[in-house]
Structures are given as structure tokens and as C-alpha cells.
XYZ file of C-alpha atoms in Angstrom:
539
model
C 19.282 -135.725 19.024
C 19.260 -136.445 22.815
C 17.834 -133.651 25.275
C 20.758 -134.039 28.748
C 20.574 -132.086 31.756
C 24.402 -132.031 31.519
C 26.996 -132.214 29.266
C 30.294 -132.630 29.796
C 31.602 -131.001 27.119
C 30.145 -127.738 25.078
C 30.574 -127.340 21.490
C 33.498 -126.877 19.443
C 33.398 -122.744 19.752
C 33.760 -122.945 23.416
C 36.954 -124.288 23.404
C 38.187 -122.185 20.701
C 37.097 -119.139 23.353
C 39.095 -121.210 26.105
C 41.922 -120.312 23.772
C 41.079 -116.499 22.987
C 40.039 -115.749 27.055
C 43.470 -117.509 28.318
C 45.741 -115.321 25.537
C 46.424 -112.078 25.435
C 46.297 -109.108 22.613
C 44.240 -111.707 20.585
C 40.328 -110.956 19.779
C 37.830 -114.022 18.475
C 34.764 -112.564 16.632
C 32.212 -115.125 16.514
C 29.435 -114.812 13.908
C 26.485 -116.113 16.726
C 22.985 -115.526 17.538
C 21.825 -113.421 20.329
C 21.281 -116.696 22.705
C 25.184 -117.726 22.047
C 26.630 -115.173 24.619
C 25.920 -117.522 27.823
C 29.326 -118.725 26.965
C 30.637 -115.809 28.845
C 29.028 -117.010 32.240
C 31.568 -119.746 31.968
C 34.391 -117.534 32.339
C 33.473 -114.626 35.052
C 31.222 -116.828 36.968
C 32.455 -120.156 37.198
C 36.214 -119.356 36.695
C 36.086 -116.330 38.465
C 37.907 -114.180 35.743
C 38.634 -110.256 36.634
C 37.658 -109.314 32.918
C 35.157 -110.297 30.258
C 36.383 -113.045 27.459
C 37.811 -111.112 24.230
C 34.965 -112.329 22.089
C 32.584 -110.027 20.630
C 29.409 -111.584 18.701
C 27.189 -110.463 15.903
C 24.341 -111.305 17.907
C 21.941 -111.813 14.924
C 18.626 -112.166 15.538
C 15.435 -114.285 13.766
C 14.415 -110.941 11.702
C 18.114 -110.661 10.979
C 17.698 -114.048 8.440
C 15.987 -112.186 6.082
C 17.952 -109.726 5.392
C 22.064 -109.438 4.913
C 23.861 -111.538 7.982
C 27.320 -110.854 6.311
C 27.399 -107.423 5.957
C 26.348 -107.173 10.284
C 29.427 -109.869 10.060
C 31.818 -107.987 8.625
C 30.450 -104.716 10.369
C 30.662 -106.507 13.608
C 34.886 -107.662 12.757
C 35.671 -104.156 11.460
C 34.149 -102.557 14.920
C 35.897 -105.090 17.011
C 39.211 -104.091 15.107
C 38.571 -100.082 15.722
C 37.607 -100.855 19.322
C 39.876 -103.667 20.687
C 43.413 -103.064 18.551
C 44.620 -106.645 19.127
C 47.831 -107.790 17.571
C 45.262 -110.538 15.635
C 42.019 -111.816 15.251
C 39.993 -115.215 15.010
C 36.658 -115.113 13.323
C 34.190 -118.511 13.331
C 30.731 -119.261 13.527
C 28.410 -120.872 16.740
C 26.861 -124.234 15.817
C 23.665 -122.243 15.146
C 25.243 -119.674 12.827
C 27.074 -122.367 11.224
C 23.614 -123.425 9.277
C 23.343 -120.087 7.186
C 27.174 -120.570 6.009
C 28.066 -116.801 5.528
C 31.882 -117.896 5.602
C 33.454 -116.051 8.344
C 36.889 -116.495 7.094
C 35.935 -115.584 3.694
C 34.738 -112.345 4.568
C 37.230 -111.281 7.106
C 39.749 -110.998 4.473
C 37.707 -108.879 1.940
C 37.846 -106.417 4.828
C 41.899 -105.674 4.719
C 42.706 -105.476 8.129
C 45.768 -103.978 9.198
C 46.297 -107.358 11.661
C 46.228 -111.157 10.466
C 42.921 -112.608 10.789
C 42.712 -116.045 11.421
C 39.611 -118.268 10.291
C 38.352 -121.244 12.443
C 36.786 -123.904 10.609
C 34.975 -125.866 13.588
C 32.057 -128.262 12.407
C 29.920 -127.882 15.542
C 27.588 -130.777 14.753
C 30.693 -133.715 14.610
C 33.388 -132.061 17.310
C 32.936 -131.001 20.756
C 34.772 -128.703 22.563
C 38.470 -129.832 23.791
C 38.789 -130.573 20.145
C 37.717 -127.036 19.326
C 40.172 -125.902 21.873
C 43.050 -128.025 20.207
C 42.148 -127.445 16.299
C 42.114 -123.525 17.802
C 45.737 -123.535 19.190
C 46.954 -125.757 15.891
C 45.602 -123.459 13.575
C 46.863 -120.224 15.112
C 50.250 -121.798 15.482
C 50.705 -122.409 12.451
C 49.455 -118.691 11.606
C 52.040 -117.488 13.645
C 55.339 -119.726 14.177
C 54.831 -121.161 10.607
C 56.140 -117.954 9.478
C 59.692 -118.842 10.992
C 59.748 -122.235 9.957
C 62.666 -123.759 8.623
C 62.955 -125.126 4.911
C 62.370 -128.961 4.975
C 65.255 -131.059 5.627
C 67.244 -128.211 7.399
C 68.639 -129.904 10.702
C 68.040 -128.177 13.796
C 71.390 -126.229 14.819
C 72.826 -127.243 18.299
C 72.241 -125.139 21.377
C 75.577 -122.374 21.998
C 78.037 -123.338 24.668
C 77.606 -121.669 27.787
C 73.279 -121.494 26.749
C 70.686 -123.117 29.192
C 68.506 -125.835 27.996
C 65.275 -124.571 27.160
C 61.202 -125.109 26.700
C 58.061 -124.181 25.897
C 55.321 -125.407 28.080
C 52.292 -126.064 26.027
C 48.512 -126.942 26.538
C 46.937 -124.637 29.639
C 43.898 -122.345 28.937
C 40.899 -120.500 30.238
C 38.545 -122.342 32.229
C 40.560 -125.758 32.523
C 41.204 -127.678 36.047
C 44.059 -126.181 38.022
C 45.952 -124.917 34.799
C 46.996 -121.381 36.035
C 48.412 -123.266 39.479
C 50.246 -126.248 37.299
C 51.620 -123.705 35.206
C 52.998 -122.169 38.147
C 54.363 -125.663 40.078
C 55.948 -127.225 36.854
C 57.842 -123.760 35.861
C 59.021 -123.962 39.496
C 60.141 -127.573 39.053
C 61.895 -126.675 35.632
C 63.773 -123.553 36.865
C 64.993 -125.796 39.477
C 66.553 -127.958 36.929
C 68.184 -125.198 35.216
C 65.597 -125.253 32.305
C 64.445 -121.693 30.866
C 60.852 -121.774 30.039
C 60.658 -119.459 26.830
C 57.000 -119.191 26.362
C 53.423 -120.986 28.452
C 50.906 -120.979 24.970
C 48.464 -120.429 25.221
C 48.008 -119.294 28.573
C 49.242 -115.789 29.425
C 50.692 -115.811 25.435
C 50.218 -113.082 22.936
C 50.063 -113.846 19.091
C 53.929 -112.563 18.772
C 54.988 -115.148 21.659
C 53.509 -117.700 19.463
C 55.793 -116.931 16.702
C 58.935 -117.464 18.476
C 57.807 -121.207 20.082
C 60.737 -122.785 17.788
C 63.118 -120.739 19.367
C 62.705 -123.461 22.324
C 64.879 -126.696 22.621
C 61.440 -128.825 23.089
C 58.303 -128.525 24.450
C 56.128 -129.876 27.853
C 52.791 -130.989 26.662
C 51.107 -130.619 29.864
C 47.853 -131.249 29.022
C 47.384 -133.785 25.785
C 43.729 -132.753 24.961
C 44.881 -129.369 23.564
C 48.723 -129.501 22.858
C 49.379 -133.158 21.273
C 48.579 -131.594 17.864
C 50.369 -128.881 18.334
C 53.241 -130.523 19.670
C 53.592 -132.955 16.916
C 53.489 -130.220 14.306
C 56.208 -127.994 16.183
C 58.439 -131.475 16.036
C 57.637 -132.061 12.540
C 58.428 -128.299 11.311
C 61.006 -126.974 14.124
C 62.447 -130.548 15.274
C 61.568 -130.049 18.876
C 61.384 -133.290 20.585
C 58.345 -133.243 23.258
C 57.623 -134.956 26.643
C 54.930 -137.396 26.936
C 54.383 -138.211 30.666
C 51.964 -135.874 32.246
C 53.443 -135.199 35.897
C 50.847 -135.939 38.093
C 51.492 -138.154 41.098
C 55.316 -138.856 42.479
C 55.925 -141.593 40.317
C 55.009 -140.228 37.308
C 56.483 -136.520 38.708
C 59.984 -138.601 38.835
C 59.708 -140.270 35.309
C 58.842 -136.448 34.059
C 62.160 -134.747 35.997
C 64.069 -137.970 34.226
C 62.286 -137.517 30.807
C 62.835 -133.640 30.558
C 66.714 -133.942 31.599
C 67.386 -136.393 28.925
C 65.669 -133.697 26.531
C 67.912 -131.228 28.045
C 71.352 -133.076 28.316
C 71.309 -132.435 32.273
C 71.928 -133.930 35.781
C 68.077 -134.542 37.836
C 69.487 -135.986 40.541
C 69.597 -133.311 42.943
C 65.633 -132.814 42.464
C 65.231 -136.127 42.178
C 66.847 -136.895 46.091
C 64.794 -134.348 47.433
C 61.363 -135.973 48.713
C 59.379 -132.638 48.175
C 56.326 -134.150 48.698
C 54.356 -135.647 51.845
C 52.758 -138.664 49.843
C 55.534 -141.124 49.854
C 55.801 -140.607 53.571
C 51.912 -140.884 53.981
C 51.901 -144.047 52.163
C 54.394 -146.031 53.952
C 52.917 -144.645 57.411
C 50.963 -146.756 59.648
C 47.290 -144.255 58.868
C 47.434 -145.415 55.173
C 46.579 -148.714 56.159
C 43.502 -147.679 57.245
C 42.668 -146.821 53.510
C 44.109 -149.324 51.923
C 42.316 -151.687 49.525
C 39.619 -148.820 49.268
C 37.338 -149.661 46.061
C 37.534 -146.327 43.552
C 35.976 -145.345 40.798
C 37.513 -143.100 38.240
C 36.038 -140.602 35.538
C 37.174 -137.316 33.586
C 38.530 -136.161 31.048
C 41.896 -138.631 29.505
C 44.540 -137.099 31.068
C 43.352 -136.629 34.404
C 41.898 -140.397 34.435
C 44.327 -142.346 33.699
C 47.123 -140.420 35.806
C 44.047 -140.725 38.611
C 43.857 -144.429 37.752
C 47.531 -144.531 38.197
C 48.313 -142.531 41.188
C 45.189 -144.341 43.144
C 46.196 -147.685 42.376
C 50.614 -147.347 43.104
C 50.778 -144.780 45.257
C 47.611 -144.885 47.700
C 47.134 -148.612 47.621
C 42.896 -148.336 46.569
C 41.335 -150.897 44.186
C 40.648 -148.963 41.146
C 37.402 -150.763 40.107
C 36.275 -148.652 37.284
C 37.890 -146.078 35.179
C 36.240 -143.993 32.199
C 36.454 -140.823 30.387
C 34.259 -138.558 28.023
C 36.721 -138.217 25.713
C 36.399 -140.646 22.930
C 39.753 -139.453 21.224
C 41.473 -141.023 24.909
C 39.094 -144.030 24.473
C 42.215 -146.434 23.728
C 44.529 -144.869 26.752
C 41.494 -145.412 29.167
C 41.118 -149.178 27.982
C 44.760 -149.487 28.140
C 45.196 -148.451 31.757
C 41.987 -150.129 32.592
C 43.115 -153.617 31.645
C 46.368 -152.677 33.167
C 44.075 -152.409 36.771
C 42.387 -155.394 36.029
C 38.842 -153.077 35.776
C 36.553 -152.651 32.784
C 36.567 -148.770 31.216
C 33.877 -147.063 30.877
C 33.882 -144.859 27.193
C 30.625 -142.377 27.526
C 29.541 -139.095 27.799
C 26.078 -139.972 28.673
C 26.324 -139.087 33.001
C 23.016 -141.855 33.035
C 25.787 -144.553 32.204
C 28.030 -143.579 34.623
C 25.586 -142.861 37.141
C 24.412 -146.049 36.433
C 28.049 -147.923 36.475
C 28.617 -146.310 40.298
C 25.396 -147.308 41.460
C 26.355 -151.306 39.958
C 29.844 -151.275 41.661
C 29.220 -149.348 44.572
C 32.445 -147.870 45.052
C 33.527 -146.061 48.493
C 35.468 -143.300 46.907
C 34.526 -141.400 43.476
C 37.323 -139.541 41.487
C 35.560 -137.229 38.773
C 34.173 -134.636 37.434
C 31.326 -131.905 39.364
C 28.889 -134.234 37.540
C 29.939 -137.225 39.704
C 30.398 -135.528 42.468
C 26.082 -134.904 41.865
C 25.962 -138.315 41.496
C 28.070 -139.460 44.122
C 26.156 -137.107 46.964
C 23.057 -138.640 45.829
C 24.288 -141.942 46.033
C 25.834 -141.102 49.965
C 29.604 -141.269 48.598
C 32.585 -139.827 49.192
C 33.551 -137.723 45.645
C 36.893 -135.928 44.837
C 36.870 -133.806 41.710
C 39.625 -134.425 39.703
C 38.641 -133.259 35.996
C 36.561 -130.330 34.281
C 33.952 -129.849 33.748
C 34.140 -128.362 37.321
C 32.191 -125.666 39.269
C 33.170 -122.679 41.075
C 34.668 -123.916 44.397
C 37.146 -126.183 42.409
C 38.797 -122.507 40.940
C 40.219 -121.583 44.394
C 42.118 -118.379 45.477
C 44.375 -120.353 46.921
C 47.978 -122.020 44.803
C 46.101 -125.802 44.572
C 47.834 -127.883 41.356
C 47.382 -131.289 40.565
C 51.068 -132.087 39.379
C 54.701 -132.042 40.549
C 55.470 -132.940 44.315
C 53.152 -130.372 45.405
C 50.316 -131.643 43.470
C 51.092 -135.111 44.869
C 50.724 -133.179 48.191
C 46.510 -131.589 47.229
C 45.884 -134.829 46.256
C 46.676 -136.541 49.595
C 44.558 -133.949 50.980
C 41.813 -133.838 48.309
C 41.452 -137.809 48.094
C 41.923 -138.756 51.836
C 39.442 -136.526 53.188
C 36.495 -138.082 52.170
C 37.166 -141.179 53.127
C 38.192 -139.806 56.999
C 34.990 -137.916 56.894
C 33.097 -141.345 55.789
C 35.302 -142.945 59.005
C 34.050 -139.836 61.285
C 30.240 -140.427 60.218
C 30.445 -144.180 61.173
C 32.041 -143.531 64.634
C 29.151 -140.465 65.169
C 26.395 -143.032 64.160
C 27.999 -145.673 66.452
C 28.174 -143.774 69.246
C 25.190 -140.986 68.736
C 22.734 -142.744 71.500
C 26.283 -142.055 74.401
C 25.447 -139.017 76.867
C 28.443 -137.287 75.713
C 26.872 -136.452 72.570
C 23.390 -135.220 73.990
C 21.511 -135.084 77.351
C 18.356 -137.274 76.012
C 21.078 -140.298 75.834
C 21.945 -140.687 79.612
C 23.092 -138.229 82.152
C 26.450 -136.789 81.668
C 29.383 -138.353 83.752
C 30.259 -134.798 84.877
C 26.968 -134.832 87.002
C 24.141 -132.744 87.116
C 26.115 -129.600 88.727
C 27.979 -129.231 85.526
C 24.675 -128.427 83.196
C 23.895 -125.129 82.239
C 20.948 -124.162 83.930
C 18.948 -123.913 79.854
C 20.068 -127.931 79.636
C 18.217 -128.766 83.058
C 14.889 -127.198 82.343
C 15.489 -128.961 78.336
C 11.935 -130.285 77.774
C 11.693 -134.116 76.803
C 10.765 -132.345 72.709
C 13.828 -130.498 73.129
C 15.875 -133.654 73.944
C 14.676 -135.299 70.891
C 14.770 -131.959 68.569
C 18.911 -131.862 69.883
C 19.381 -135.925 68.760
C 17.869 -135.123 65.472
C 20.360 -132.433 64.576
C 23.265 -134.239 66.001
C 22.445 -137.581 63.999
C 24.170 -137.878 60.970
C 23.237 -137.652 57.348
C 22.125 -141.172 56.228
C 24.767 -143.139 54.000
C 24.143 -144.765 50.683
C 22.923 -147.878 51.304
C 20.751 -149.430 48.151
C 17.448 -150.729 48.912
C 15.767 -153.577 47.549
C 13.871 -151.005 44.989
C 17.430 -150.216 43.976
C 18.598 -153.585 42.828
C 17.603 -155.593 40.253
C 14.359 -157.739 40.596
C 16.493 -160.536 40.258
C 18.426 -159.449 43.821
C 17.471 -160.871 47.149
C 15.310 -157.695 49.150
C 17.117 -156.585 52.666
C 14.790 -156.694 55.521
C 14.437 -153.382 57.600
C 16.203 -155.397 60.682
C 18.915 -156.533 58.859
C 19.254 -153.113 56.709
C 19.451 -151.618 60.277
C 21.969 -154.444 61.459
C 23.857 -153.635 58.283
C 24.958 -149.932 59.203
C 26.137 -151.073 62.643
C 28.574 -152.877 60.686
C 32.003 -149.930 59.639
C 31.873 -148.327 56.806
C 34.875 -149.321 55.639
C 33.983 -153.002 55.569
C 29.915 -152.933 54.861
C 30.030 -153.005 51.034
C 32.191 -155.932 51.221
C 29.667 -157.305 53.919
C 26.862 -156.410 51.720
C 28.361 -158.269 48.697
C 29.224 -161.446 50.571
C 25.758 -161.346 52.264
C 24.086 -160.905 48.769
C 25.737 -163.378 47.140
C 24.930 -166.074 49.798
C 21.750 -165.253 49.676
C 21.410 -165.948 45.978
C 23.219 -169.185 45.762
C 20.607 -170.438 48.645
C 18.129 -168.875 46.708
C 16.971 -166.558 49.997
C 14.270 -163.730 48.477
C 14.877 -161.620 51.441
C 17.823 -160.874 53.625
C 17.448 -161.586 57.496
C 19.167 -160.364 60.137
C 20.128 -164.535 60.780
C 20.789 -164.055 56.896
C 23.331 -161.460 57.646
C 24.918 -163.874 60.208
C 25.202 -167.062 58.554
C 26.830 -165.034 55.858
C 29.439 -164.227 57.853
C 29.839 -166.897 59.604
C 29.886 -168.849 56.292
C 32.626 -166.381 55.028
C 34.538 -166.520 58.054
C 35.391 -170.108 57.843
């Protein structure tokens, strides 16, 4: 067992309540100690949600052991039933509840509700929680379309003349990254098509809507890490064919529009000749030049990397020189679109290893999760969240999704920023000691005449109190402390001569510098260090 400040992933019964909290007219009773209800922090905090999740726990407690947990079970489901009247109901069992094995499923059906009640059978102690969330949706899809399944071997009868193509769009819950504004941006995109979305599961579904997902001509697996299961079942069963490109980014936004009108037997090219989003324009303009070559470092969950991996390296020119994810079950997409980059992938969920990784390739541009953008604020680098686990300002009121043209447009905005900001901090440092930034510089070119009588009389302390607060934060910059023993030591002068050097270029300046050092076998840098480098490099 390892104690971790932060995890990026909760157990299994979390994402099973992802499930419940993003449905509607479906209750989860979870058998659970009385410390197991943080879980709905998650959800009205973090996500902001207008209404408590539909879970209701038994809330045992340590005198409870010794007397009958399954009868304050099954008291607990038959209350939740009186009080709730949901069209179903999932019972399971927290990690810690899990140890006394009182069979939640078991005894939820000795109690003859009037509703089904559907048991979740999620081992806490091997799965985390985007499995939970995908074994959740499986197993209450089967509950519910099984029902209308076919018999095996029937062939799947051809849409009527005169019908629209249709879909269901699968995968997008509670508390996951931009879901409810993706939902809304890809069922735009479809409409436009002429596609009828039948039913978004399980996000905004009920139970019944479930049962009619084989009504649909095929299905858009939006997000992988909860549908893929789902989706394969639904083809096996229904013989819905389903997509496999996640739309993020234009490029992969076009091979989706091509991908779902093949599905549907339609025409895409009148979406498809409409540039809808800013980021092909952006990247051919003269600005992204400025960016280009920009070393990146990529980590989330597998969907959002690799499409991140993808978008950064095609579409905004940076050198992807990492890429990772938490997600073991993505371990051998990540590798895949990491040797594709030419970078090595990173397969942990240990944030030590990936703090560790930034800190050894010292990136100028993180794309991850809130937990690297801790790590990349204490490191001095710019950070764009991309994946959950995410905090409260990255559920905004505002429509922000991460796919279809519009997506490609937030993540102009959302990736490009920090690396502008980074350019805006260099040019404040460079010119911080100029008058126009602050009297104790120089007088002002406008004369004395134009100072307001309080910046005449400024005392020499105020002058210097005024420079402090306009200097900028300092930027990441290792020191020798930082490195390995076995890596030359900067001198203060030539640390100092360093950060006169742009941002833009001073890692690759700082690379160079250190590995001239070492093949001369210089202990510590100089500022002449720092200039034979680059005149050595220059040649």
C-alpha cells in the first residue's frame, strides 16, 4: 500500500456514481461506511452540480459490525425505493464495505421491488474508477437494451426509404472534462450532416432511453474509457457499427465528419468545405511561427493524450517530447503515438514520476491534468489542462468543448496563452529597470510636469517598494541543487546572464551550455562558460 497526496483516479464506485449523477430517473444505493459520502463533494463542489448525486448510503458505522449490516442494507434500498421512485436501481458496495461481503445484489432481490434492480460487482482493491464507470454503463445496458435484443444470427433490417441516418452518442458522464459542452458541439456537427441523434447515454439518459439504443443505425463513442465496452457489445448484439476516431483537433474533426458519413451512406462535403474553425488559419499565419518548435509535454487520461499528442505535434507545429497517461488499459495507444513522435511514453499514475519526468526534460509548455498544472507552477511553466482529474475553474459557465471545429478553436486559445504570457514575462523582465515602467528607473520622457503631485514627493523606499511589485514572478530555472551531482553547477553570474537570454530560446541555451560544459569536463558554469558555448554552437 502506498500513502499519495493525489490520485488521479478514485476507486471503482466513483465512477459507477459518475454514471448514476449524469442519468436520470436512476438511483445507486451503495452499501458504504459513514466516511464514504465525501464522494458527493466531487459533484456539487468541484462540478458545480444544481442537485445532490442520486446515491443514498447505508452509512454503517464501527458498532454497526457487530450486529446485522444486511438487514440496515436492505432497509436502506427499500427506503430509497419509497422515497426516490426511480424507474431502476443500482446497488454495490464501497471498497471498505466490500470486506464484510453482505452481497448487495443478493439481497436487493429478496426485497421484490416493483423496479429492476441492478447489482454492480466492482472489486475495489484491483479496478479504479473509469473502469468502474465503464463496467457500470456495460452492465446496465445490458439490463436494459438486452431485453430488445435480437435472436443470434438475425441480420439487421435496412433503414426505410425516405428515414434519416441515425446515432446514438455514447460515453459522457458526471464529473468528466468538457462532456456536457462536447455533447452539445458534436450533436451540432451531426444535425448538420443530417444525422438524428436518438439517445446521449449516459448523460441526460433515463433507464427506458437505454432500452431503445438499438433502435440507432450506429453509435459515436466519444469518449473510449467508458463506451468501448459498451459499444462493442451493442455491435455484437444489435449490429451497430461504431466510430473510432475521437474528434478532437481539425484533422482528426475531418477524418470523424468522413468516418460518420460512410456509417450513414451520406454526402460530408458541404461541412467538410466550411473552415469552421480559426486553427488552420492560425497555423499558417505569420504569429505561429513564433511558437513553433515549442518543446511539450503531454499527460491525462488516453483519450485526451494521444489526440493532445496529435493535435500539438500536426496542427501547432510543437515538439511533443513526452507523452503519458494514467490509464494502464491505454498503455499500448500512448506507446503507439509516442513512438509515432519520436518521444518515450510515460505509463504511471504515481504524479512523483511525472513530476519527476518534467523536471528531466524541461519542457516549455505542459498539457495535463490539475495535478500537472501543480507541478508545472512549481516548476515556473506554462500548464494547459487538458484531462480530468480537473478542479473547479476547468467546469466553466461558459459553452468551452474540446472537439469539433469549435473545440479546435478553445484549444488555440487554451494552449497559446501560456506560452504569450511566458513571451510577456520575458519582455517585462527585459525591460523592468526602463522609466516607463516605474519612476525609481529614470525620469519619465514626459518630464517632471506630467507626475502626479503623490509620484514627486515618492520617497526613495517607495521607489523600491513600486519595482518590487512591478517585477515579475521568477521563472523556472533549475539550480545546481536541482540537477544531478553528476551536472556541471551554474554560477550566480551566469544564472543571472542566463535569464537575459528569451525565454523561448534559454532551455535550448541551457542544454547546449550544459552539455559543453560536460564534455570539457567544466564543474561550474561561467558567464565566459555561457559564451564559449555559444560561440562554439554558433559555428
Amino acid at each position: 500500500m502506498k500513502l499519495a497526496v493525489w490520485t488521479y483516479e478514485g476507486p471503482p464506485h466513483v465512477g459507477a456514481m459518475r454514471v448514476a449523477t449524469a442519468m436520470r430517473e436512476l438511483h445507486y444505493v451503495l452499501h458504504a461506511p459513514q466516511g464514504d459520502t465525501y464522494a458527493d463533494l466531487l459533484f456539487t463542489m468541484i462540478e458545480r452540480l444544481p442537485h445532490r448525486p442520486p446515491v443514498t448510503y447505508t452509512t454503517f458505522q464501527a458498532r454497526d459490525l457487530g450486529s446485522d449490516t444486511a438487514e440496515l442494507f436492505k432497509r436502506t434500498l427499500r427506503e430509497a425505493h419509497d422515497r426516490f421512485q426511480p424507474q431502476a436501481i443500482m446497488v454495490g458496495a464501497s471498497c471498505t464495505a466490500e470486506l464484510i461481503q453482505d452481497d448487495p445484489g443478493g439481497l436487493g432481490r429478496t426485497l421484490g421491488l416493483p423496479v429492476p434492480v441492478v447489482p454492480l460487482e466492482l472489486p475495489s482493491y484491483q479496478r479504479k474508477e473509469n473502469w468502474g464507470a465503464s463496467e457500470t454503463f456495460y452492465q446496465l445496458v445490458r439490463a436494459f437494451a438486452g431485453a430488445n435484443a435480437p435472436e443470434t444470427g438475425t441480420a439487421r433490417p435496412a433503414r426505410p426509404d425516405g428515414q434519416k441516418p441515425s446515432c446514438n452518442i455514447l460515453g459522457p458522464t458526471a464529473l468528466g472534462f468538457r462532456h456536457r459542452d462536447d455533447v452539445v458541439e458534436i450533436t451540432d456537427l451531426l444535425e448538420r450532416l443530417g444525422i438524428d441523434v436518438r439517445v446521449v447515454a449516459p448523460r441526460g439518459a433515463t433507464p427506458a432511453d437505454l432500452a431503445r439504443l438499438g433502435d440507432a443505425d450506429f453509435n459515436v463513442v466519444l469518449y473510449p474509457e467508458t463506451a468501448e465496452t459498451t459499444a462493442r457489445w451493442l455491435e455484437r448484439t444489435f449490429g451497430q457499427p461504431r466510430t473510432t476516431t475521437v474528434p478532437i483537433g481539425v484533422g482528426a474533426t475531418r477524418a470523424f465528419i468522413n468516418e460518420v458519413a460512410a456509417l450513414a451512406g451520406i454526402d460530408p462535403s458541404a461541412e467538410l468545405d466550411s473552415e469552421r474553425s480559426r486553427l488552420p488559419w492560425y497555423s499558417r499565419s505569420i504569429d505561429s511561427t513564433y511558437l513553433t518548435g515549442k518543446r511539450v509535454f503531454v499527460f491525462g487520461d488516453g483519450t485526451h493524450a494521444v489526440a493532445a499528442a496529435r493535435v500539438a505535434a500536426n496542427e501547432f507545429g510543437f515538439d511533443v517530447v513526452g507523452v503519458g497517461t494514467y490509464d494502464r488499459t491505454f498503455a499500448r495507444e500512448v506507446r503507439a503515438v509516442a513512438e509515432e513522435l519520436g518521444c518515450e511514453a510515460l505509463i504511471t499514475d504515481d504524479y512523483l514520476d511525472v513530476e519527476d519526468r518534467i523536471a528531466e526534460l524541461r519542457p516549455e509548455l505542459v498539457l495535463g491534468t490539475q495535478m500537472e498544472r501543480h507541478i508545472a507552477k512549481r516548476l515556473g511553466i506554462g500548464c494547459a489542462v487538458i484531462s480530468a482529474p480537473v478542479h473547479v475553474q476547468d467546469y466553466p459557465a461558459r459553452r468551452s468543448p474540446q472537439m469539433g471545429f469549435e473545440g479546435a478553436n478553445v484549444l488555440w486559445d487554451t494552449w497559446v496563452h501560456p506560452l504569450m504570457m511566458g513571451l510577456e514575462e520575458h519582455l517585462l523582465a527585459m525591460f523592468r529597470g526602463d522609466f516607463e515602467f516605474h519612476d525609481a528607473a529614470g525620469a519619465s520622457h514626459h518630464g517632471a510636469s506630467h507626475q502626479s503631485p503623490s509620484r514627486q514627493s515618492a520617497s526613495p523606499a517607495d521607489h523600491a517598494q513600486q519595482a518590487a511589485v512591478g517585477a515579475p514572478a521568477p521563472s523556472f530555472e533549475p539550480t545546481a541543487a536541482a540537477n544531478d551531482l553528476s551536472e556541471p553547477a551554474w554560477s550566480p553570474d551566469a544564472d543571472q546572464e542566463l535569464k537575459k537570454i528569451p525565454f523561448f530560446v534559454r532551455g535550448k541555451a541551457r542544454r547546449n551550455t550544459e552539455t559543453f560544459a560536460r564534455e570539457r569536463g567544466v564543474a561550474t558554469i561561467t558567464v565566459e562558460t555561457l559564451y564559449d558555448a555559444k560561440a562554439h554552437f554558433a559555428r
